[in-house]
CSV table of C-alpha atoms and ligand atoms in Angstrom, one decimal:
chain,number,residue,atom,x,y,z
U,1,UNK,CA,79.3,101.9,38.7
U,2,UNK,CA,82.3,103.9,37.6
U,3,UNK,CA,81.6,105.4,34.2
U,4,UNK,CA,84.5,106.3,32.2
U,5,UNK,CA,84.0,109.1,29.8
U,6,UNK,CA,86.7,111.0,28.0
U,7,UNK,CA,86.7,113.5,25.2
U,8,UNK,CA,89.4,111.5,23.5
U,9,UNK,CA,88.2,107.9,24.0
U,10,UNK,CA,84.4,108.2,23.9
U,11,UNK,CA,84.1,104.7,22.4
U,12,UNK,CA,83.8,101.5,24.4
U,13,UNK,CA,84.9,103.0,27.7
U,14,UNK,CA,81.5,102.6,29.4
U,15,UNK,CA,81.7,98.8,29.3
U,16,UNK,CA,82.2,96.9,32.5
U,17,UNK,CA,85.5,95.0,32.3
U,18,UNK,CA,85.0,91.5,33.6
U,19,UNK,CA,87.8,89.6,32.0
U,20,UNK,CA,90.5,87.9,34.2
U,21,UNK,CA,92.7,91.0,34.1
U,22,UNK,CA,92.9,93.8,33.5
U,23,UNK,CA,90.0,94.6,35.8
U,24,UNK,CA,87.9,97.5,37.1
U,25,UNK,CA,89.9,99.5,39.6
U,26,UNK,CA,88.6,101.5,42.6
U,27,UNK,CA,87.9,105.2,42.4
U,28,UNK,CA,90.6,105.9,45.1
U,29,UNK,CA,93.2,104.1,43.0
U,30,UNK,CA,92.2,106.0,40.0
U,31,UNK,CA,92.4,109.3,41.8
U,32,UNK,CA,95.9,108.5,43.1
U,33,UNK,CA,97.1,108.6,39.5
U,34,UNK,CA,95.3,111.9,38.7
U,35,UNK,CA,98.4,114.0,39.5
U,36,UNK,CA,101.3,115.5,37.6
U,37,UNK,CA,103.9,112.8,36.9
U,38,UNK,CA,106.2,112.8,39.9
U,39,UNK,CA,110.0,112.2,39.9
U,40,UNK,CA,111.3,109.0,41.4
U,41,UNK,CA,113.1,111.1,43.9
U,42,UNK,CA,110.1,113.1,45.0
U,43,UNK,CA,108.8,112.9,48.6
U,44,UNK,CA,105.5,111.5,47.4
U,45,UNK,CA,107.2,108.6,45.6
U,46,UNK,CA,109.6,107.9,48.3
U,47,UNK,CA,106.8,107.7,50.9
U,48,UNK,CA,104.5,105.7,48.7
U,49,UNK,CA,107.2,103.3,47.5
U,50,UNK,CA,108.4,102.6,51.0
U,51,UNK,CA,104.9,102.1,52.4
U,52,UNK,CA,104.0,99.9,49.4
U,53,UNK,CA,106.9,97.6,50.0
U,54,UNK,CA,105.9,97.2,53.6
U,55,UNK,CA,102.3,96.6,52.6
U,56,UNK,CA,103.3,94.0,50.1
U,57,UNK,CA,104.7,91.9,53.0
U,58,UNK,CA,101.3,92.2,54.7
U,59,UNK,CA,99.3,91.3,51.6
U,60,UNK,CA,101.6,88.4,50.8
U,61,UNK,CA,101.5,87.4,54.5
U,62,UNK,CA,105.3,87.1,54.1
U,63,UNK,CA,108.1,86.9,56.7
U,64,UNK,CA,109.8,90.1,57.8
U,65,UNK,CA,113.1,89.0,56.1
U,66,UNK,CA,111.3,88.4,52.8
U,67,UNK,CA,112.2,91.0,50.0
U,68,UNK,CA,109.4,92.6,48.0
U,69,UNK,CA,110.2,93.9,44.5
U,70,UNK,CA,108.2,96.4,42.6
U,71,UNK,CA,109.4,96.4,39.0
U,72,UNK,CA,108.1,98.2,35.9
U,73,UNK,CA,106.7,95.4,33.8
U,74,UNK,CA,104.1,92.6,33.4
U,75,UNK,CA,103.3,89.3,34.9
U,76,UNK,CA,105.5,87.6,32.3
U,77,UNK,CA,108.4,89.7,33.4
U,78,UNK,CA,107.8,88.8,37.0
U,79,UNK,CA,107.9,85.1,36.0
U,80,UNK,CA,111.2,85.6,34.1
U,81,UNK,CA,112.7,87.5,37.0
U,82,UNK,CA,111.8,84.7,39.4
U,83,UNK,CA,113.2,82.0,37.1
U,84,UNK,CA,116.5,83.8,36.3
U,85,UNK,CA,117.3,84.6,40.0
U,86,UNK,CA,116.7,81.1,41.3
U,87,UNK,CA,117.4,78.6,38.5
U,88,UNK,CA,121.0,77.8,37.5
U,89,UNK,CA,122.0,76.2,34.2
U,90,UNK,CA,121.7,72.4,34.6
U,91,UNK,CA,119.3,72.6,37.6
U,92,UNK,CA,116.6,70.0,37.8
U,93,UNK,CA,113.2,71.9,37.7
U,94,UNK,CA,109.8,70.4,38.3
U,95,UNK,CA,106.8,72.3,36.7
U,96,UNK,CA,103.4,71.5,38.1
U,97,UNK,CA,101.6,72.1,34.9
U,98,UNK,CA,97.9,73.1,35.0
U,99,UNK,CA,97.7,75.0,31.8
U,100,UNK,CA,98.8,77.8,29.5
U,101,UNK,CA,100.8,79.8,32.0
U,102,UNK,CA,102.5,76.7,33.4
U,103,UNK,CA,103.6,76.0,29.8
U,104,UNK,CA,105.1,79.5,29.7
U,105,UNK,CA,107.2,79.2,32.8
U,106,UNK,CA,108.4,75.7,31.8
U,107,UNK,CA,109.6,77.2,28.6
U,108,UNK,CA,111.4,79.9,30.5
U,109,UNK,CA,113.2,77.3,32.7
U,110,UNK,CA,114.2,75.4,29.6
U,111,UNK,CA,115.6,78.5,27.9
U,112,UNK,CA,117.5,79.2,31.1
U,113,UNK,CA,119.2,75.8,30.6
U,114,UNK,CA,117.5,73.8,33.3
U,115,UNK,CA,116.5,70.1,32.9
U,116,UNK,CA,112.7,70.5,33.1
U,117,UNK,CA,110.3,67.8,34.2
U,118,UNK,CA,106.6,68.5,34.0
U,119,UNK,CA,103.8,67.0,36.0
U,120,UNK,CA,101.0,67.8,33.5
U,121,UNK,CA,97.4,67.1,34.4
U,122,UNK,CA,94.3,67.1,32.1
U,123,UNK,CA,92.8,70.5,31.5
U,124,UNK,CA,90.5,71.6,34.3
U,125,UNK,CA,92.1,69.3,37.0
U,126,UNK,CA,94.8,69.7,39.6
U,127,UNK,CA,97.4,67.1,40.5
U,128,UNK,CA,96.7,64.6,43.3
U,129,UNK,CA,98.8,64.3,46.4
U,130,UNK,CA,100.1,60.9,45.1
U,131,UNK,CA,101.0,62.4,41.7
U,132,UNK,CA,103.0,65.2,43.4
U,133,UNK,CA,104.7,62.8,45.8
U,134,UNK,CA,105.7,60.5,42.9
U,135,UNK,CA,107.1,63.4,40.8
U,136,UNK,CA,109.1,64.8,43.8
U,137,UNK,CA,110.5,61.4,44.6
U,138,UNK,CA,111.4,60.6,41.0
U,139,UNK,CA,113.0,63.9,40.0
U,140,UNK,CA,114.2,65.4,43.3
U,141,UNK,CA,114.1,69.0,41.8
U,142,UNK,CA,116.1,72.0,42.9
U,143,UNK,CA,113.3,74.3,42.0
U,144,UNK,CA,109.6,73.8,41.7
U,145,UNK,CA,107.4,76.1,39.5
U,146,UNK,CA,103.6,76.1,39.9
U,147,UNK,CA,100.7,78.3,38.8
U,148,UNK,CA,98.5,79.1,41.8
U,149,UNK,CA,95.5,79.8,39.6
U,150,UNK,CA,95.9,79.0,35.9
U,151,UNK,CA,93.9,81.7,34.1
U,152,UNK,CA,93.4,79.4,31.1
U,153,UNK,CA,91.5,76.7,32.9
U,154,UNK,CA,90.4,78.4,36.1
U,155,UNK,CA,92.1,75.7,38.2
U,156,UNK,CA,93.5,76.6,41.6
U,157,UNK,CA,96.1,74.3,43.0
U,158,UNK,CA,96.8,73.8,46.7
U,159,UNK,CA,100.3,75.2,47.5
U,160,UNK,CA,100.6,73.5,50.9
U,161,UNK,CA,101.5,69.9,49.8
U,162,UNK,CA,103.9,71.3,47.2
U,163,UNK,CA,105.7,73.4,49.8
U,164,UNK,CA,105.8,70.4,52.2
U,165,UNK,CA,107.3,68.1,49.6
U,166,UNK,CA,109.8,70.8,48.5
U,167,UNK,CA,111.0,71.1,52.0
U,168,UNK,CA,111.7,67.4,52.2
U,169,UNK,CA,114.0,67.5,49.1
U,170,UNK,CA,115.4,71.0,49.8
U,171,UNK,CA,113.8,72.6,46.7
U,172,UNK,CA,112.8,76.2,46.2
U,173,UNK,CA,109.1,76.9,45.4
U,174,UNK,CA,108.0,79.6,43.0
U,175,UNK,CA,104.3,80.3,42.6
U,176,UNK,CA,102.8,82.3,39.8
U,177,UNK,CA,100.1,84.2,41.6
U,178,UNK,CA,99.2,86.5,38.7
U,179,UNK,CA,95.6,85.4,38.7
U,180,UNK,CA,95.5,84.7,42.4
U,181,UNK,CA,97.4,87.2,44.6
U,182,UNK,CA,95.0,89.2,46.8
U,183,UNK,CA,92.1,87.0,45.6
U,184,UNK,CA,93.0,83.5,46.8
U,185,UNK,CA,94.3,82.6,50.2
U,186,UNK,CA,98.1,82.4,50.2
U,187,UNK,CA,100.1,82.8,53.4
U,188,UNK,CA,103.6,83.0,52.0
U,189,UNK,CA,105.5,82.9,55.4
U,190,UNK,CA,103.4,80.1,56.9
U,191,UNK,CA,103.6,78.0,53.7
U,192,UNK,CA,107.4,78.5,53.5
U,193,UNK,CA,107.0,79.4,49.8
U,194,UNK,CA,110.1,81.1,48.2
U,195,UNK,CA,108.7,83.4,45.5
U,196,UNK,CA,105.1,84.5,45.1
U,197,UNK,CA,104.7,86.8,42.0
U,198,UNK,CA,101.9,88.8,40.4
U,199,UNK,CA,101.2,91.7,38.1
U,200,UNK,CA,99.4,94.9,38.9
U,201,UNK,CA,96.4,94.4,36.6
U,202,UNK,CA,94.8,91.5,38.5
U,203,UNK,CA,93.3,91.3,42.0
U,204,UNK,CA,95.8,93.9,43.4
U,205,UNK,CA,93.6,96.4,41.5
U,206,UNK,CA,95.8,98.6,39.3
U,207,UNK,CA,96.2,99.1,35.6
U,208,UNK,CA,98.8,96.9,33.9
U,209,UNK,CA,102.4,98.0,34.2
U,210,UNK,CA,104.0,96.6,37.4
U,211,UNK,CA,105.6,93.2,38.1
U,212,UNK,CA,105.3,92.4,41.8
U,213,UNK,CA,107.3,89.7,43.6
U,214,UNK,CA,108.2,88.8,47.1
U,215,UNK,CA,111.3,86.6,47.6
U,216,UNK,CA,112.1,84.6,50.7
U,217,UNK,CA,115.5,84.8,52.4
U,218,UNK,CA,116.3,81.4,51.0
U,219,UNK,CA,115.5,82.5,47.5
U,220,UNK,CA,117.8,85.5,47.9
U,221,UNK,CA,120.6,83.3,49.1
U,222,UNK,CA,120.1,81.1,46.0
U,223,UNK,CA,120.6,84.1,43.8
U,224,UNK,CA,124.0,84.7,45.4
U,225,UNK,CA,125.4,81.5,44.0
U,226,UNK,CA,124.5,82.5,40.4
U,227,UNK,CA,127.2,85.1,40.2
U,228,UNK,CA,126.9,87.4,37.2
U,229,UNK,CA,124.8,84.9,35.2
U,230,UNK,CA,121.6,87.0,35.6
U,231,UNK,CA,120.6,89.5,32.9
U,232,UNK,CA,121.0,92.9,34.5
U,233,UNK,CA,117.4,94.1,34.1
U,234,UNK,CA,116.0,90.9,35.9
U,235,UNK,CA,118.7,90.9,38.6
U,236,UNK,CA,117.6,91.0,42.2
U,237,UNK,CA,121.1,92.2,43.2
U,238,UNK,CA,120.6,95.3,41.0
U,239,UNK,CA,117.0,95.9,42.3
U,240,UNK,CA,117.4,95.0,45.9
U,241,UNK,CA,119.4,98.1,47.0
U,242,UNK,CA,116.8,100.3,45.3
U,243,UNK,CA,114.0,98.6,47.3
U,244,UNK,CA,116.0,98.8,50.5
U,245,UNK,CA,116.6,102.5,49.9
U,246,UNK,CA,113.0,103.3,49.4
U,247,UNK,CA,112.0,101.3,52.4
U,248,UNK,CA,114.6,103.2,54.5
U,249,UNK,CA,113.0,106.5,53.4
U,250,UNK,CA,115.3,107.5,50.6
U,251,UNK,CA,115.5,107.1,46.8
U,252,UNK,CA,118.0,105.1,44.7
U,253,UNK,CA,118.2,104.5,41.0
U,254,UNK,CA,118.8,101.5,38.8
U,255,UNK,CA,116.1,101.9,36.1
U,256,UNK,CA,113.3,104.4,36.2
U,257,UNK,CA,110.4,103.2,38.3
U,258,UNK,CA,106.8,103.6,37.1
U,259,UNK,CA,106.2,106.5,39.5
U,260,UNK,CA,102.5,107.1,38.9
U,261,UNK,CA,101.7,103.4,39.3
U,262,UNK,CA,103.7,103.3,42.5
U,263,UNK,CA,101.4,106.0,44.0
U,264,UNK,CA,98.5,103.9,42.9
U,265,UNK,CA,100.0,100.7,44.3
U,266,UNK,CA,100.4,102.2,47.7
U,267,UNK,CA,96.6,103.1,47.7
U,268,UNK,CA,95.5,99.7,46.4
U,269,UNK,CA,97.6,97.8,48.9
U,270,UNK,CA,96.3,100.2,51.6
U,271,UNK,CA,92.7,99.2,50.8
U,272,UNK,CA,93.6,95.5,51.1
U,273,UNK,CA,95.5,96.0,54.4
U,274,UNK,CA,92.7,98.1,55.9
U,275,UNK,CA,90.1,95.4,54.9
U,276,UNK,CA,92.3,92.6,56.3
U,277,UNK,CA,93.5,89.7,54.2
U,278,UNK,CA,91.2,87.2,55.7
U,279,UNK,CA,88.2,89.4,54.8
U,280,UNK,CA,89.6,89.9,51.3
U,281,UNK,CA,89.9,86.2,50.7
U,282,UNK,CA,86.4,85.6,52.1
U,283,UNK,CA,85.0,88.3,49.9
U,284,UNK,CA,86.4,86.6,46.8
U,285,UNK,CA,85.1,83.2,48.0
U,286,UNK,CA,81.6,84.6,48.6
U,287,UNK,CA,81.5,86.4,45.2
U,288,UNK,CA,82.7,83.2,43.4
U,289,UNK,CA,80.0,81.1,45.2
U,290,UNK,CA,77.3,83.6,44.1
U,291,UNK,CA,78.7,83.5,40.5
U,292,UNK,CA,78.8,79.7,40.4
U,293,UNK,CA,75.2,79.5,41.7
U,294,UNK,CA,74.1,81.9,39.0
U,295,UNK,CA,75.9,79.8,36.3
U,296,UNK,CA,74.2,76.6,37.7
U,297,UNK,CA,70.8,78.2,37.5
U,298,UNK,CA,71.5,79.1,33.8
U,299,UNK,CA,72.7,75.6,33.1
U,300,UNK,CA,76.2,76.7,32.3
U,301,UNK,CA,78.8,74.0,32.9
U,302,UNK,CA,82.3,74.7,34.3
U,303,UNK,CA,85.2,73.7,32.2
U,304,UNK,CA,87.0,71.9,34.9
U,305,UNK,CA,86.5,70.1,38.2
U,306,UNK,CA,84.4,72.3,40.5
U,307,UNK,CA,86.4,71.0,43.5
U,308,UNK,CA,89.5,72.9,42.2
U,309,UNK,CA,87.7,75.9,40.7
U,310,UNK,CA,89.4,79.3,41.5
U,311,UNK,CA,87.6,82.1,43.2
U,312,UNK,CA,89.0,84.7,40.8
U,313,UNK,CA,87.4,83.6,37.6
U,314,UNK,CA,84.9,81.3,36.0
U,315,UNK,CA,85.8,79.2,33.0
U,316,UNK,CA,82.4,78.1,31.5
U,317,UNK,CA,81.6,75.8,28.5
U,318,UNK,CA,79.5,77.3,25.8
U,319,UNK,CA,76.0,75.9,25.8
U,320,UNK,CA,75.3,73.3,23.1
U,321,UNK,CA,75.2,74.8,19.7
U,322,UNK,CA,76.7,78.1,20.9
U,323,UNK,CA,80.3,79.3,20.3
U,324,UNK,CA,82.4,82.4,20.8
U,325,UNK,CA,79.7,84.6,19.3
U,326,UNK,CA,78.3,84.5,22.8
U,327,UNK,CA,81.0,86.9,23.9
U,328,UNK,CA,79.8,89.6,21.5
U,329,UNK,CA,76.2,89.0,22.7
U,330,UNK,CA,77.3,89.5,26.3
U,331,UNK,CA,79.2,92.6,25.3
U,332,UNK,CA,76.0,94.0,23.7
U,333,UNK,CA,74.7,94.1,27.2
U,334,UNK,CA,77.6,96.2,28.4
U,335,UNK,CA,79.9,93.6,29.9
U,336,UNK,CA,83.3,92.4,28.5
U,337,UNK,CA,84.2,88.8,29.1
U,338,UNK,CA,87.1,86.7,27.7
U,339,UNK,CA,87.3,83.8,25.3
U,340,UNK,CA,89.0,80.4,26.1
U,341,UNK,CA,92.7,80.2,26.2
U,342,UNK,CA,93.7,76.6,26.8
U,343,UNK,CA,95.4,75.3,23.6
U,344,UNK,CA,92.9,73.3,21.5
U,345,UNK,CA,89.9,74.2,23.7
U,346,UNK,CA,89.7,77.9,22.9
U,347,UNK,CA,86.5,77.6,21.0
U,348,UNK,CA,84.7,75.6,23.6
U,349,UNK,CA,84.5,77.9,26.6
U,350,UNK,CA,84.6,81.5,27.9
U,351,UNK,CA,85.9,83.2,31.0
U,352,UNK,CA,84.5,85.7,33.4
U,353,UNK,CA,86.8,87.4,35.8
U,354,UNK,CA,85.6,88.1,39.4
U,355,UNK,CA,88.4,89.7,41.3
U,356,UNK,CA,89.3,92.9,42.9
U,357,UNK,CA,87.2,96.0,43.0
U,358,UNK,CA,84.1,94.5,41.2
U,359,UNK,CA,83.8,92.0,44.0
U,360,UNK,CA,83.1,94.9,46.4
U,361,UNK,CA,80.4,96.2,44.1
U,362,UNK,CA,77.3,94.0,44.1
U,363,UNK,CA,75.7,95.9,41.3
U,364,UNK,CA,78.7,95.1,39.0
U,365,UNK,CA,78.3,91.4,39.8
U,366,UNK,CA,74.6,91.6,39.2
U,367,UNK,CA,75.1,93.4,35.9
U,368,UNK,CA,77.6,90.7,34.8
U,369,UNK,CA,75.3,87.9,35.7
U,370,UNK,CA,72.4,89.6,34.0
U,371,UNK,CA,74.4,90.2,30.8
U,372,UNK,CA,75.4,86.6,30.6
U,373,UNK,CA,71.8,85.5,31.4
U,374,UNK,CA,70.3,87.6,28.7
U,375,UNK,CA,72.9,86.5,26.1
U,376,UNK,CA,72.4,82.8,27.0
U,377,UNK,CA,68.6,83.1,26.9
U,378,UNK,CA,68.7,84.8,23.5
U,379,UNK,CA,70.5,81.8,22.1
U,380,UNK,CA,67.6,79.6,23.2
U,381,UNK,CA,64.8,81.7,21.6
L,401,LIG,N1,100.5,84.1,34.7
L,401,LIG,C1,99.1,84.0,34.8
L,401,LIG,C2,98.5,83.0,35.7
L,401,LIG,C3,98.4,85.0,34.1
L,401,LIG,O1,97.0,85.0,34.2
L,401,LIG,C4,99.0,85.9,33.3
L,401,LIG,C5,98.2,87.0,32.5
L,401,LIG,N2,96.9,86.6,32.2
L,401,LIG,C6,100.4,85.9,33.2
L,401,LIG,C7,101.1,85.0,34.0
L,401,LIG,C8,101.1,86.8,32.4
L,401,LIG,O2,101.0,88.2,32.8
L,401,LIG,P1,101.2,89.4,31.8
L,401,LIG,O3,100.1,89.2,30.7
L,401,LIG,O4,101.0,90.6,32.6
L,401,LIG,O5,102.5,89.2,31.2
C-alpha cells in the first residue's frame, strides 16, 4: 500500500482514500510528477502532451477524427465546455436526469439559454427504454445530456439506446463520464456519442486539476455555427489549434497548460493502454462484484436498483439505527469513504469508491472491506 509521509503534512496522509474521487494513484503516476516544473514548450511536455492526446482516443475508444482536449480544470469545467460548444441559445435540450450531477448540467444548459426538458427518474433507478423513447418523440431535442454514472446515486445508465434515439432525431449526445471514464465500458466511436468528458481525479488516475473531453467531428461542426458566442476560455476553437500543435510535435499557447499533470496524464493513460481497455473494464467489474458480495454478507443494502449499479462506486444505506457517524468509525480503521450526496437523502447512505489504481491492489480492497466490516460490527455490539 502506498504510504504517504511528508515532513510538512504528517497528519491524515496515511489513510486509504476510497471516496468516489479523488482516488489513490499509481506509484508510476506519482513519480512522473516528481520533477522540476517544466515549461509548456519543453521537449518533455511536447512529447507527453502529444502522446496523451493520442492515448485519449484509445482510452475513449474514439474515432480517428475525434478531437481530444486536455484543459486545466475540473469535471465541472469539462461539463461547461461541452455545453457551451454544442448548445445554442434557444436549442431544445433533453437531460436524462439520474441525480445530482444531471441537475448540474441541466442548470448549465438553462443558463446557456436552452429550453431544457428533463427525464427525471427516482433516485437509484435508470430510465427505461419506453421512457427514453417517449421523451425523444415528445421533445425532439437538438442536444441530449446524460450522466454515465451519477456519483450521487451510483446509477449507471446504458448509453446505447440514448445514442440510437439521438441518431433518429439528429441530436448530439453528451455524456458526463466523470465517475465512469476508464472504469465503465464506453466505446465512443462505436456508440456514435458526440462528447465524452471526465476529470483527472477519477478512474483515469491522477490528482484533480485536468478537464478531459473528446469531441466527435459532428460536435466540432456544431461548434462552428455558434460564431463568437462561446466564452473564450471554454472555446474549442481557441483550444483546438493548441491540441493539434502538440499532437503534431510542436507547442502552441492559448492559456498555460498544467504541465506537471500532463506528464502524469501521459503515464496514467499509458498504463491503461498497456493493460487494454477490455481488461480495464473487466477489472472494474470484478472488483465491484467482490465489493457487492462483501456488502451482501454484511447485510448492507444498496441505495438503488442493483441492476443499474455502477462498477466504480457503491452507494450503501446505513444499517438501521446508524447514521453518518459510521463514516468516522470507518475512518478510525484507516479508510476514507464519503457521505451521501443526493438531495434529501444525504443522511441515509454512504459511498465507497472503487476505481482506478486501488482496483489493481487486492490488499487495498481487502483493507476497505475490513474497515467497513469492523465499523458496521461495532454498531451492533
Ligand atoms: N460529474 C460527475 C458524475 C461527478 O462525479 C463529478 C465530481 N464528483 C463532477 C461531474 C464534477 O467534477 P468536479 O468536482 O471535478 O468539478
